[in-house]
Tab-separated table of C-alpha atoms in Angstrom:
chain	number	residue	atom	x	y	z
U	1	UNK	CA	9.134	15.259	-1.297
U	2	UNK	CA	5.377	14.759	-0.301
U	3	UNK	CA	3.175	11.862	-1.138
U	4	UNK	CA	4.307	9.258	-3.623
U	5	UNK	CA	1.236	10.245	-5.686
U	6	UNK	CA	-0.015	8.752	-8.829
U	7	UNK	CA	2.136	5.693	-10.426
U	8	UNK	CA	1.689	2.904	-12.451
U	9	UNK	CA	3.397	-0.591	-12.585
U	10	UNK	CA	4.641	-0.711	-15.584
U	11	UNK	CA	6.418	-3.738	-16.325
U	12	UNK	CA	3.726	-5.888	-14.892
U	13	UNK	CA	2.179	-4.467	-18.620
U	14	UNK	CA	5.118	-5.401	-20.466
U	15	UNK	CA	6.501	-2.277	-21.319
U	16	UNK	CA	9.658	0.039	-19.459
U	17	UNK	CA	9.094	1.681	-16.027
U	18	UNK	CA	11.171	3.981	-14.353
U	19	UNK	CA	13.260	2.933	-12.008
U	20	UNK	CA	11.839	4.574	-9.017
U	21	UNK	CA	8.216	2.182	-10.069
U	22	UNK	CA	9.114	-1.360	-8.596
U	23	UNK	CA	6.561	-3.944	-8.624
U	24	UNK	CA	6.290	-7.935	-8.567
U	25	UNK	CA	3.221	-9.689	-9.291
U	26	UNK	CA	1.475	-13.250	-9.460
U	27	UNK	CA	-1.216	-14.032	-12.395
U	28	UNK	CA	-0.706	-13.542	-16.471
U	29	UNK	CA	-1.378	-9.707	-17.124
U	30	UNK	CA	-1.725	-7.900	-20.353
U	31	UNK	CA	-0.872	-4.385	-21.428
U	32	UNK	CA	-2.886	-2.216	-23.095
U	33	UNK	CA	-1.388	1.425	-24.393
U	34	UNK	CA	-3.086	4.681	-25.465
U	35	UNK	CA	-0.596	5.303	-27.574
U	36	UNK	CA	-0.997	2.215	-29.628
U	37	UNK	CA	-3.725	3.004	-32.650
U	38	UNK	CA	-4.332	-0.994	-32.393
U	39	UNK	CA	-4.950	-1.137	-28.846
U	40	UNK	CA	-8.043	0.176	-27.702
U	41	UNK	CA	-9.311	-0.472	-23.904
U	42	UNK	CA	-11.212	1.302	-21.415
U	43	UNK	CA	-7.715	3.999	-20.307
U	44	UNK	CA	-7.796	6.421	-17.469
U	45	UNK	CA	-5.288	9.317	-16.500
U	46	UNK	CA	-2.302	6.974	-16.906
U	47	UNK	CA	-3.106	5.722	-20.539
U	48	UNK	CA	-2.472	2.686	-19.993
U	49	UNK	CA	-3.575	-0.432	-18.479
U	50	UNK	CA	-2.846	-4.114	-17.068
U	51	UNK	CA	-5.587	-6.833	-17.413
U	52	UNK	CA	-6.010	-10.256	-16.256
U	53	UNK	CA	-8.613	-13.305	-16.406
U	54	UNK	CA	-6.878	-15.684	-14.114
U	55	UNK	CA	-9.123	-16.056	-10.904
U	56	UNK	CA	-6.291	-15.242	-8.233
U	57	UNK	CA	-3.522	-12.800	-8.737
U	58	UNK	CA	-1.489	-10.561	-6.705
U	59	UNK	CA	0.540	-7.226	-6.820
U	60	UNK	CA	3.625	-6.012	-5.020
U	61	UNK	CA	4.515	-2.214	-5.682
U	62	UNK	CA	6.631	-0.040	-4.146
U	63	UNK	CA	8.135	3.255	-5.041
U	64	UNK	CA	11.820	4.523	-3.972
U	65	UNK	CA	13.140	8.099	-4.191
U	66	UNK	CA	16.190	9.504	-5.986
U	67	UNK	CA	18.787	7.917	-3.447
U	68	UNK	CA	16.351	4.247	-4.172
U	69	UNK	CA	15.293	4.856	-0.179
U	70	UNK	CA	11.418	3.749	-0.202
U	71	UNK	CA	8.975	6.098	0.436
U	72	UNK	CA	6.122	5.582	3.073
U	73	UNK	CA	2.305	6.027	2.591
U	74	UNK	CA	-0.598	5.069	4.184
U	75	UNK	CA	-3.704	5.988	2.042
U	76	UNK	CA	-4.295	3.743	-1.253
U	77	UNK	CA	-6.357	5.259	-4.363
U	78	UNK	CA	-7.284	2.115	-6.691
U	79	UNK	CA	-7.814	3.199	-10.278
U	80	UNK	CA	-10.380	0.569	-11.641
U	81	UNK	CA	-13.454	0.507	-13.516
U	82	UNK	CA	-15.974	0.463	-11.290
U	83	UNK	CA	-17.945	-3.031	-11.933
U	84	UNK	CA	-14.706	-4.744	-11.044
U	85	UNK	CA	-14.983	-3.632	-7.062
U	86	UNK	CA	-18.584	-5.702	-7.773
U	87	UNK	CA	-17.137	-8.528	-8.954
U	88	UNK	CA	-13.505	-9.003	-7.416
U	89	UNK	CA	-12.964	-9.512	-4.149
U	90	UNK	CA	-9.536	-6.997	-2.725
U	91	UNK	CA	-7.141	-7.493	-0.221
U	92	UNK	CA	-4.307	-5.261	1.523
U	93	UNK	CA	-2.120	-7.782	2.902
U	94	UNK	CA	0.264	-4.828	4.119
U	95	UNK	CA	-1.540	-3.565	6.646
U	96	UNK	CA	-5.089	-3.595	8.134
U	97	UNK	CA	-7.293	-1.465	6.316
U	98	UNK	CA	-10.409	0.601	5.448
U	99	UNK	CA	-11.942	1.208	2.523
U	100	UNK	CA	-14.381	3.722	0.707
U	101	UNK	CA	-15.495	3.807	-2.810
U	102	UNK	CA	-14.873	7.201	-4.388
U	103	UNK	CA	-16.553	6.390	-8.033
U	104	UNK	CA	-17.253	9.663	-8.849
U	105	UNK	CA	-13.626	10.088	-9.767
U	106	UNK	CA	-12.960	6.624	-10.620
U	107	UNK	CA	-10.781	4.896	-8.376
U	108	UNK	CA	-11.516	3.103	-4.764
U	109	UNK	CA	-9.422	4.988	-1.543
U	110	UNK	CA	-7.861	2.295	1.344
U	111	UNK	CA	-6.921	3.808	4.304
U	112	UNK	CA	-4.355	1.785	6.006
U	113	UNK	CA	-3.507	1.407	9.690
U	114	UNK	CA	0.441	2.424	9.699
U	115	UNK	CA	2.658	3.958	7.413
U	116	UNK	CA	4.189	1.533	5.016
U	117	UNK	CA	6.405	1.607	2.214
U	118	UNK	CA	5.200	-1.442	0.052
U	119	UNK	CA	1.979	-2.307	-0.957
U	120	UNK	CA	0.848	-6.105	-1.512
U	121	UNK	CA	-2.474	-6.107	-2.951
U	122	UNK	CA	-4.353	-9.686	-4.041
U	123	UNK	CA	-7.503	-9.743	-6.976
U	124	UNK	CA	-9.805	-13.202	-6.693
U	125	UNK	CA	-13.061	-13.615	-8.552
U	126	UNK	CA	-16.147	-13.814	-6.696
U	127	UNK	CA	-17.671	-16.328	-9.099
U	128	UNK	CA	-15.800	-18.392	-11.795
U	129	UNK	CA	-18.094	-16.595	-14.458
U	130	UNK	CA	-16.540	-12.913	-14.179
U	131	UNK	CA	-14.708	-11.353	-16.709
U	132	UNK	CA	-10.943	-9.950	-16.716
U	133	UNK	CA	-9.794	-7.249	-13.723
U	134	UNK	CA	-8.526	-4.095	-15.374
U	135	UNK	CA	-6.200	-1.806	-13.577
U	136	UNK	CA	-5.811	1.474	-14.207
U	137	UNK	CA	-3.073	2.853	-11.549
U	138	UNK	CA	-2.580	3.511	-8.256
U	139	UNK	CA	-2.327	6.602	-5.956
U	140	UNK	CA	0.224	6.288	-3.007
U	141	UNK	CA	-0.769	9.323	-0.066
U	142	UNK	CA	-0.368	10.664	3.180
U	143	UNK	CA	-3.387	10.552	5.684
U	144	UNK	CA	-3.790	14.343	7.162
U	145	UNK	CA	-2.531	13.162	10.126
U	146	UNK	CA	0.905	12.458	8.531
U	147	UNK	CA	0.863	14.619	5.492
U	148	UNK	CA	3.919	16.712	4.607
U	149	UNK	CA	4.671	19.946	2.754
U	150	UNK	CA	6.306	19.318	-0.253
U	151	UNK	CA	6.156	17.911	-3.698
U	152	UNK	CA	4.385	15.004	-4.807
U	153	UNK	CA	4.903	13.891	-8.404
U	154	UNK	CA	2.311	12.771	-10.625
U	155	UNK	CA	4.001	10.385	-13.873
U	156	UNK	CA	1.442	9.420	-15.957
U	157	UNK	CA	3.927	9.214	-19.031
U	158	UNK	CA	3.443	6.523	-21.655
U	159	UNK	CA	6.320	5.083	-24.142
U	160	UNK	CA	5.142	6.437	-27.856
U	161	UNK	CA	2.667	8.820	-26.482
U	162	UNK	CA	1.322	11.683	-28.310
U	163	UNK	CA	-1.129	14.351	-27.545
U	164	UNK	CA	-3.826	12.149	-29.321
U	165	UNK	CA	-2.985	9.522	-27.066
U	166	UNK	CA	-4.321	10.953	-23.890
U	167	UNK	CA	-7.548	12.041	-25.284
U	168	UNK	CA	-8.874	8.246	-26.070
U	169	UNK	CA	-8.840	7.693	-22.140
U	170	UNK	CA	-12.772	8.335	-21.508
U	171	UNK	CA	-11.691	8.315	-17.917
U	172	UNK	CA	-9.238	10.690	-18.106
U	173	UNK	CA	-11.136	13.678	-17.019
U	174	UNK	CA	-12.760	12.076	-14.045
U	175	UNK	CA	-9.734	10.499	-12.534
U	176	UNK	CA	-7.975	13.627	-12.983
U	177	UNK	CA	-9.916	14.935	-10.108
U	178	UNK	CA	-8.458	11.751	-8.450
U	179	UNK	CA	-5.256	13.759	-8.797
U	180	UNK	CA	-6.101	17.752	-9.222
U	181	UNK	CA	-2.677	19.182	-9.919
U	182	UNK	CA	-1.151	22.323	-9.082
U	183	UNK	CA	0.971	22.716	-12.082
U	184	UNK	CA	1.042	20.173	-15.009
U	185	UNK	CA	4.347	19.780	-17.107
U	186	UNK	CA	3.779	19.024	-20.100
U	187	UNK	CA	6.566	17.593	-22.715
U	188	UNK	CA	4.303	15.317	-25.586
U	189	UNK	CA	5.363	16.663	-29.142
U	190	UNK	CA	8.084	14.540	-29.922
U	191	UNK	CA	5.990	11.394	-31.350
U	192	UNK	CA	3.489	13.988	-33.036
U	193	UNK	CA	6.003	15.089	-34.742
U	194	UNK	CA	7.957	12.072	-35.482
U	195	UNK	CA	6.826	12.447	-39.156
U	196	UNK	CA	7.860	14.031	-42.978
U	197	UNK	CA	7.957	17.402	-42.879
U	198	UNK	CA	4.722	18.312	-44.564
U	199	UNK	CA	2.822	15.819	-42.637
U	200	UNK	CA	3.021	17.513	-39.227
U	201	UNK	CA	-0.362	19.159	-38.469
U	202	UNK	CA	0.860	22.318	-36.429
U	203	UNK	CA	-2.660	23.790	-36.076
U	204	UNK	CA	-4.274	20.364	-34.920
U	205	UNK	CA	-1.431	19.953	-32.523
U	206	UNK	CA	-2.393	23.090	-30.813
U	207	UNK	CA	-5.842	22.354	-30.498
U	208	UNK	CA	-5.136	19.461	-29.034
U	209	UNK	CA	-2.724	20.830	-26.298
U	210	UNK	CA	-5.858	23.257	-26.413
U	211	UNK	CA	-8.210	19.920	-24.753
U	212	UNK	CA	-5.409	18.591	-22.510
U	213	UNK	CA	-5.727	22.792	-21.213
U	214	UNK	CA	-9.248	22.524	-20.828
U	215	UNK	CA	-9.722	19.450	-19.561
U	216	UNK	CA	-7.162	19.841	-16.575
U	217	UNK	CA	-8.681	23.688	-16.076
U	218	UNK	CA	-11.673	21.777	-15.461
U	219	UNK	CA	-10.380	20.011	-12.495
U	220	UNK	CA	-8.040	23.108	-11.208
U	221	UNK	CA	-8.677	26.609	-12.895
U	222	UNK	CA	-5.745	27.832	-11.506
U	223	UNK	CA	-3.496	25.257	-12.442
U	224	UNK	CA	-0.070	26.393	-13.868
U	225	UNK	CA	1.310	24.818	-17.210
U	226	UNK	CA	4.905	24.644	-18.272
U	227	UNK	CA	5.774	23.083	-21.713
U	228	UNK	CA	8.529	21.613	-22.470
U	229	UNK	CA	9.650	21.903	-26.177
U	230	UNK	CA	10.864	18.904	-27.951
U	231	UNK	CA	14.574	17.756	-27.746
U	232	UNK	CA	16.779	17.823	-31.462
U	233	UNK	CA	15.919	14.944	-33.583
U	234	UNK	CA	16.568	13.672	-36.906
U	235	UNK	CA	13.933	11.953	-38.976
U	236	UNK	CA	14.858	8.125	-40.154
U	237	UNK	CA	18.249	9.285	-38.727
U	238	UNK	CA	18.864	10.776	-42.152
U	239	UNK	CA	16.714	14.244	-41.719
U	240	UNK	CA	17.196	17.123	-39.072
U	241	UNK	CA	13.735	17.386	-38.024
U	242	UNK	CA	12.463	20.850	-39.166
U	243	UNK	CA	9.001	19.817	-37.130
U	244	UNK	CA	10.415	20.301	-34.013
U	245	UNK	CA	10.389	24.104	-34.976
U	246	UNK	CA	6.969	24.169	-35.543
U	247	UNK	CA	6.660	22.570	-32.098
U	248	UNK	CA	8.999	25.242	-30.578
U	249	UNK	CA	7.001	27.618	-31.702
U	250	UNK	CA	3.397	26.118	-30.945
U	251	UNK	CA	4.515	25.741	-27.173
U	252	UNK	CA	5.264	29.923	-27.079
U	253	UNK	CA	1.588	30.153	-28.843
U	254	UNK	CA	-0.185	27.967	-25.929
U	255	UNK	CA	2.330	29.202	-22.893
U	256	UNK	CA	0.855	32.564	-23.964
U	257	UNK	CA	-2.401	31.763	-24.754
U	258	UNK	CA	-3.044	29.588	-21.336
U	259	UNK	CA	-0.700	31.724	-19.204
U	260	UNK	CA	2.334	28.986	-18.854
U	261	UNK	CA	6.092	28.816	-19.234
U	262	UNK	CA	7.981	27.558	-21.493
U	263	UNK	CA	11.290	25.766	-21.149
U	264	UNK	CA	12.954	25.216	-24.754
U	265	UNK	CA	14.669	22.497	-24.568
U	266	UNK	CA	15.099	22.528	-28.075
U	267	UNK	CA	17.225	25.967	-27.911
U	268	UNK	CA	19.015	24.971	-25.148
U	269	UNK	CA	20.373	21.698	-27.070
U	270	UNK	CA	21.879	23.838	-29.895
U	271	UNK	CA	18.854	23.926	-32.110
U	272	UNK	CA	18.084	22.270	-35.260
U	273	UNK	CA	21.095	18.869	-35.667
U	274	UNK	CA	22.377	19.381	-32.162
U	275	UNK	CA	21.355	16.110	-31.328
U	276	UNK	CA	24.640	14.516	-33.190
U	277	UNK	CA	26.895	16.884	-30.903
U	278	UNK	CA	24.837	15.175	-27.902
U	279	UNK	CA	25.609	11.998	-29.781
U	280	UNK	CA	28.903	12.193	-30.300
U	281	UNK	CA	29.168	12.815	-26.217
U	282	UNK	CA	27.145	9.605	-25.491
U	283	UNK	CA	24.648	12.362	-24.149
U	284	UNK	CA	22.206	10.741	-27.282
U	285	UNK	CA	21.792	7.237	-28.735
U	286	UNK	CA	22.212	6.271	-32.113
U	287	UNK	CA	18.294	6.743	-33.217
U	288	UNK	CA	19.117	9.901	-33.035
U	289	UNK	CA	15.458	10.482	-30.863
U	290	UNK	CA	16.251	9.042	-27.651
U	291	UNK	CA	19.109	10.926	-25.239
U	292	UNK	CA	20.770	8.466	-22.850
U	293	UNK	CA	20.349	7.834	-19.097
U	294	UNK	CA	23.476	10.303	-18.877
U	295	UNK	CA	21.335	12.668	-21.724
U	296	UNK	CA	18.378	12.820	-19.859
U	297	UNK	CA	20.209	13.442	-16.434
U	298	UNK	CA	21.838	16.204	-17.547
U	299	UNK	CA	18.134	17.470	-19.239
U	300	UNK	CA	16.641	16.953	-15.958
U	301	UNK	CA	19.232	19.154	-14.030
U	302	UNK	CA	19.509	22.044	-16.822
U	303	UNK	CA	15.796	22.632	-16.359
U	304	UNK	CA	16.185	22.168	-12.403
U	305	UNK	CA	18.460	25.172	-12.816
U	306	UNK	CA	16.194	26.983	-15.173
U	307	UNK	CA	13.407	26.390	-13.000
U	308	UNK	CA	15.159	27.340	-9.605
U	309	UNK	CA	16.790	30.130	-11.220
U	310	UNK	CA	13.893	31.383	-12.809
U	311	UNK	CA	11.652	31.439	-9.168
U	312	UNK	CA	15.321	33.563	-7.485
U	313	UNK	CA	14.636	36.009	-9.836
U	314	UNK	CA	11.004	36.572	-9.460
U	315	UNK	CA	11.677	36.048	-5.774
U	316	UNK	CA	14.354	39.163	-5.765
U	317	UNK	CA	11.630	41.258	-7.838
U	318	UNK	CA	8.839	41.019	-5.602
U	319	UNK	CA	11.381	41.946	-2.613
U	320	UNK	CA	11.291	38.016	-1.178
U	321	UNK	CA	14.576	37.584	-0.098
């Protein structure tokens, strides 16, 4: 493990976080969600955003690793439109701080004092008159002088997202630079093609994937890609759904197409009406969509093992014991 990197407080938006993302907070916030076609807001990389009006409010966030030991940063990237850093005043009540406004790639970088491993930020109005504080997401990092090899995660995953979702964020280009990623997984199909069979779009699927491809290239042409195909589902829990074939095999199009990787989650499952075998091991629940925490667990360490296994074997061919 690196950085913290990228996060966003989700519950503060009233929707579920994972449970590495803890946060408190002070004021009356609203969510706002990408992947909502009634919501429609001013999104950035994460896709989703918190808002408030009231004229003092606070945040406390901090992030914890797989053993729930928190992890320690000391640089701050504030994802926020910029007129709100003109008309909200910001304070780091963690730690003494500097601060530099990065606009270009949308977000506002504190450099703190120490290391710490929670962040207490407060939001006040510089005059009664302005309007609501938007936030974006936050970036939790390592000042050179403390940075560390590793891995630092990026989770900018949003409940009922689809690949139509991201592209409404007209920030999400710019604060993708705010991020620049080495390799981007990518595993958004299952909501696109949470629909009757005929209904599913293959070709405009691809071409969006295609934009995602393009617009992260932008940021980091040699960014690596691996998709992840979509876990067995049934349709209205009465229908194996035959869409996540197309989706199977839209994923080998763009990993060849874009140079990626695929892992098929979808074969390794069992394949079309697996997911009532999963089911009927409490691996799945009953909407037949959603695997359990035990489901996704055991997802998480079969491509761990694919992805480990995979790098051995390239590893032994190129002679790099």
């Amino acid at each position: 493990e690196a950085e913290p990197g990228f996060v966003f407080p989700y519950k503060i938006a009233g929707t579920n976080s994972p449970r590495s993302v803890r946060c408190q907070w002070t004021g009356n916030w609203k969510g706002c969600r990408s992947a909502l076609s009634t919501d429609n807001c001013e999104w950035g990389v994460s896709g989703i955003n918190a808002s408030t009006s009231d004229s003092l409010v606070s945040i406390k966030l901090w992030v914890t690793n797989h053993d729930t030991i928190s992890r320690k940063f000391d640089v701050v990237r504030l994802f926020t439109p910029a007129d709100n850093m003109d008309s909200w005043n910001m304070q780091v009540d963690s730690v003494s701080f500097t601060h530099k406004h990065i606009r270009k790639h949308g977000y506002t970088e504190f450099s703190l004092s120490e290391l710490t491993d929670t962040l207490r930020m407060t939001f006040s109005k510089k005059h009664l008159e302005v309007g609501s504080f938007l936030l974006q997401g936050f970036y939790l990092g390592l000042s050179e002088k403390n940075a560390m090899p590793g891995v630092t995660y990026n989770a900018i995953g949003v409940n009922g997202a689809g690949t139509y979702s991201y592209l409404r964020g007209e920030d999400f280009q710019k604060q993708m630079n705010g991020i620049n990623p080495d390799v981007v997984v990518f595993g958004i199909g299952v909501n696109d093609a949470n629909v009757p069979e005929g209904d599913f779009n293959s070709a405009l699927y691809e071409a969006r994937y295609d934009s995602l491809v393009s617009i992260i290239r932008s940021v980091n042409p040699d960014c690596a890609f691996l998709f992840i195909t979509n876990n067995d589902t049934y349709y209205q829990k009465r229908y194996p759904n035959k869409n996540a074939i197309k989706v199977q095999e839209t994923m080998r199009r763009l990993a060849i197409k874009h140079g990626g990787a695929v892992y098929d989650l979808f074969d390794v499952m069992g394949g079309l009406g697996s997911i009532t075998k999963w089911k009927n091991a409490s691996l799945a629940s009953s909407d037949l969509i959603h695997l359990t925490k035990e489901g996704y667990e055991l997802q998480a360490d079969m491509m761990f093992t694919a992805i480990r296994n995979a790098l051995g074997d390239f590893m032994d061919s190129q002679g790099l014991q």
